[in-house]
XYZ file of C-alpha atoms in Angstrom:
247
model
C 137.193 108.891 83.041
C 135.943 105.629 81.540
C 135.424 102.897 84.133
C 137.378 99.685 83.694
C 135.291 96.798 82.345
C 134.683 93.919 84.764
C 137.098 91.026 84.616
C 136.074 87.846 82.797
C 136.033 86.077 86.170
C 133.614 88.631 87.613
C 131.323 88.262 84.608
C 131.408 84.471 84.880
C 130.644 84.584 88.602
C 127.747 86.980 87.995
C 126.252 84.729 85.321
C 126.556 81.722 87.622
C 124.794 83.670 90.379
C 121.964 84.611 87.998
C 121.644 80.947 87.061
C 121.514 80.009 90.736
C 118.684 82.411 91.589
C 116.690 81.442 88.502
C 117.099 84.705 86.579
C 118.864 83.135 83.566
C 118.176 79.813 81.853
C 121.216 77.537 82.287
C 121.013 76.187 78.733
C 120.644 79.454 76.827
C 121.621 82.268 79.246
C 118.344 83.959 78.287
C 116.103 85.720 80.799
C 113.581 83.524 82.587
C 110.187 85.048 83.505
C 111.723 85.866 86.901
C 114.764 87.391 85.224
C 112.581 89.715 83.151
C 110.913 90.934 86.337
C 114.284 91.373 88.059
C 115.481 93.553 85.176
C 113.076 96.191 86.465
C 115.163 96.363 89.666
C 118.417 97.240 87.874
C 119.426 99.624 90.702
C 119.613 96.879 93.369
C 121.274 93.478 93.681
C 119.250 90.738 91.897
C 118.737 88.890 95.189
C 117.073 91.973 96.670
C 114.781 92.174 93.651
C 113.957 88.494 94.066
C 113.224 89.079 97.758
C 110.695 91.768 96.830
C 108.992 89.600 94.221
C 108.960 86.434 96.341
C 107.768 88.329 99.390
C 104.899 89.841 97.420
C 103.866 86.437 96.088
C 103.922 85.065 99.643
C 101.833 87.961 101.008
C 104.618 89.498 103.144
C 105.166 92.509 100.886
C 105.383 95.172 103.599
C 107.927 93.188 105.614
C 110.219 92.434 102.686
C 110.075 96.059 101.542
C 111.608 97.079 104.866
C 114.183 94.282 104.838
C 115.113 94.973 101.212
C 115.492 98.692 101.946
C 117.747 97.817 104.899
C 119.940 95.718 102.602
C 120.329 98.753 100.308
C 121.640 101.119 102.993
C 124.390 101.072 105.597
C 123.895 98.845 108.687
C 121.063 99.711 111.059
C 122.422 97.777 114.042
C 125.240 99.670 115.784
C 128.295 97.987 117.329
C 129.677 100.028 120.267
C 133.414 100.050 120.955
C 133.334 99.053 124.632
C 132.971 95.379 125.532
C 130.250 96.031 128.127
C 128.215 98.205 125.755
C 128.708 95.698 122.955
C 127.280 92.925 125.127
C 124.336 95.174 126.012
C 123.736 96.027 122.355
C 123.762 92.344 121.355
C 121.192 91.550 124.058
C 118.926 94.400 122.902
C 119.233 93.445 119.237
C 118.469 89.814 120.045
C 115.392 90.901 121.989
C 114.281 92.878 118.931
C 114.571 89.680 116.915
C 112.015 88.054 119.258
C 114.562 85.271 119.792
C 114.348 84.274 116.105
C 118.157 84.661 115.793
C 117.559 86.700 112.653
C 119.251 90.012 111.892
C 116.600 90.647 109.248
C 113.845 90.332 111.832
C 115.732 92.571 114.281
C 115.898 95.307 111.643
C 112.237 94.803 110.734
C 111.044 95.267 114.316
C 113.533 98.087 114.984
C 112.280 99.994 111.940
C 108.654 99.506 112.973
C 109.309 100.713 116.539
C 111.414 103.639 115.306
C 108.611 104.751 112.982
C 106.090 104.540 115.815
C 108.335 106.594 118.090
C 108.577 109.286 115.393
C 104.801 109.276 114.910
C 104.167 109.590 118.662
C 106.956 111.981 119.673
C 108.261 113.501 116.450
C 111.785 113.226 115.111
C 113.290 113.471 118.588
C 111.344 110.350 119.544
C 112.940 108.383 116.726
C 116.400 109.672 117.608
C 115.984 108.746 121.276
C 114.650 105.289 120.407
C 117.599 104.654 118.096
C 120.097 105.763 120.731
C 118.544 103.620 123.457
C 118.541 100.515 121.237
C 121.978 100.901 119.639
C 120.583 101.721 116.205
C 121.764 104.206 113.587
C 119.195 106.982 113.322
C 120.872 108.214 110.128
C 120.672 104.815 108.443
C 117.085 104.283 109.596
C 116.242 107.561 107.868
C 118.001 106.305 104.721
C 115.958 103.089 104.912
C 112.789 105.147 105.248
C 113.739 107.154 102.129
C 114.660 104.043 100.124
C 111.402 102.243 100.740
C 109.182 104.357 98.395
C 111.656 103.797 95.547
C 111.315 100.043 96.010
C 107.517 100.332 96.273
C 107.405 102.106 92.907
C 109.694 99.563 91.226
C 107.734 96.658 92.684
C 104.434 98.129 91.482
C 105.797 98.213 87.914
C 106.253 94.412 87.959
C 102.505 93.899 88.559
C 103.253 90.976 90.865
C 100.431 90.161 93.303
C 100.110 87.822 96.258
C 99.014 84.240 95.727
C 95.547 83.627 97.234
C 96.755 80.634 99.269
C 99.654 82.689 100.674
C 97.291 85.515 101.608
C 95.117 83.117 103.610
C 98.164 81.562 105.302
C 99.575 84.995 106.182
C 96.277 86.041 107.725
C 96.458 83.020 110.041
C 100.056 83.867 110.997
C 99.115 87.435 111.922
C 96.177 86.237 113.993
C 98.570 83.943 115.854
C 101.289 86.503 116.679
C 102.153 89.468 114.475
C 105.480 90.001 116.241
C 106.891 86.591 115.397
C 108.765 85.841 112.204
C 106.330 83.673 110.256
C 107.125 80.800 107.937
C 106.178 82.822 104.848
C 108.691 85.581 105.613
C 111.390 83.006 106.381
C 110.651 81.293 103.081
C 110.863 84.578 101.147
C 114.217 85.515 102.691
C 115.753 82.058 102.403
C 114.703 81.396 98.813
C 115.887 84.848 97.700
C 119.321 84.794 99.346
C 120.103 81.189 98.404
C 122.618 79.787 97.608
C 124.650 82.008 99.954
C 124.424 79.706 102.960
C 126.590 79.168 106.033
C 126.700 75.991 108.084
C 127.129 76.273 111.834
C 129.354 73.769 113.615
C 130.003 73.093 117.283
C 133.363 74.400 118.487
C 135.162 73.999 121.785
C 133.438 75.618 124.749
C 130.027 75.354 123.078
C 130.799 78.203 120.674
C 129.555 78.235 117.093
C 131.805 78.258 114.050
C 130.550 78.931 110.516
C 131.772 77.836 107.121
C 130.610 77.994 103.513
C 129.758 74.985 101.362
C 133.405 74.824 100.259
C 134.525 74.720 103.930
C 135.859 78.279 103.996
C 135.742 79.488 107.600
C 133.583 82.582 108.144
C 133.355 85.031 111.044
C 130.032 86.793 111.567
C 130.015 90.585 111.774
C 130.003 91.798 115.418
C 126.642 93.526 114.858
C 124.909 90.219 114.090
C 122.604 88.827 116.773
C 124.305 85.481 116.100
C 127.885 86.738 116.481
C 128.242 85.168 119.924
C 125.382 82.681 119.916
C 126.038 79.336 121.553
C 125.550 76.390 119.206
C 122.894 74.913 121.513
C 120.821 78.131 121.293
C 120.439 78.147 117.520
C 117.113 76.846 116.174
C 118.961 75.732 113.025
C 122.648 75.311 112.129
C 122.048 77.004 108.749
C 122.192 80.734 108.010
C 121.651 82.683 104.808
C 123.642 85.866 104.249
C 123.744 88.741 101.772
C 127.462 89.585 101.510
C 130.979 88.602 102.549
C 133.930 90.846 103.306
C 137.465 89.581 102.815
C 139.873 90.467 105.589
C 143.616 89.892 105.481
């Protein structure tokens, strides 16, 4: 069977997105230097390719490799069915995020701890860690398998860290290697832009989210921010990777 070609609207939206992330020149629709690098990541979304390149430039290559791999597989954070277990899972996932209110950071730390458990106790150690922290062992394994593929593709771009970023990253690690540093935040934010949500204060202190065109958005239940109070958030702005339409 021959697949149906994309609609003209889908093509137009894709071109606009490539303009927005700097992969295509707005005047000519030709590849920019970044776009030529992103073409080497044809098997992933352009924003994931940009995350890998930006993260390497900013000397957070290992971290963005894990986050990018997580964005390529099914969700790592598990949402239990029961209300009590769901509340417990949210608390554990938020603790993994080191109170950064970042799902990306939760996955980064979860993957690191899961790998260490496997190294110390074998595969059963990883499985037990995943179960105790409401994580998908299967999807963590898929992340682990995806990472070398991204490493190989990234190596082919010959992108290296900027010297100033390397020095800044060294200082961040000396300060606290478990915290989400400014360089990693910058890599994630600049790569996922312009997909941004704005948080607003709702009745009862709850947080509501909307896009730049005022379309109301509900966060996925697995997000560490799904039930965050507005006063707890360090910033009212969130970047995201995808939206699901629900009728």
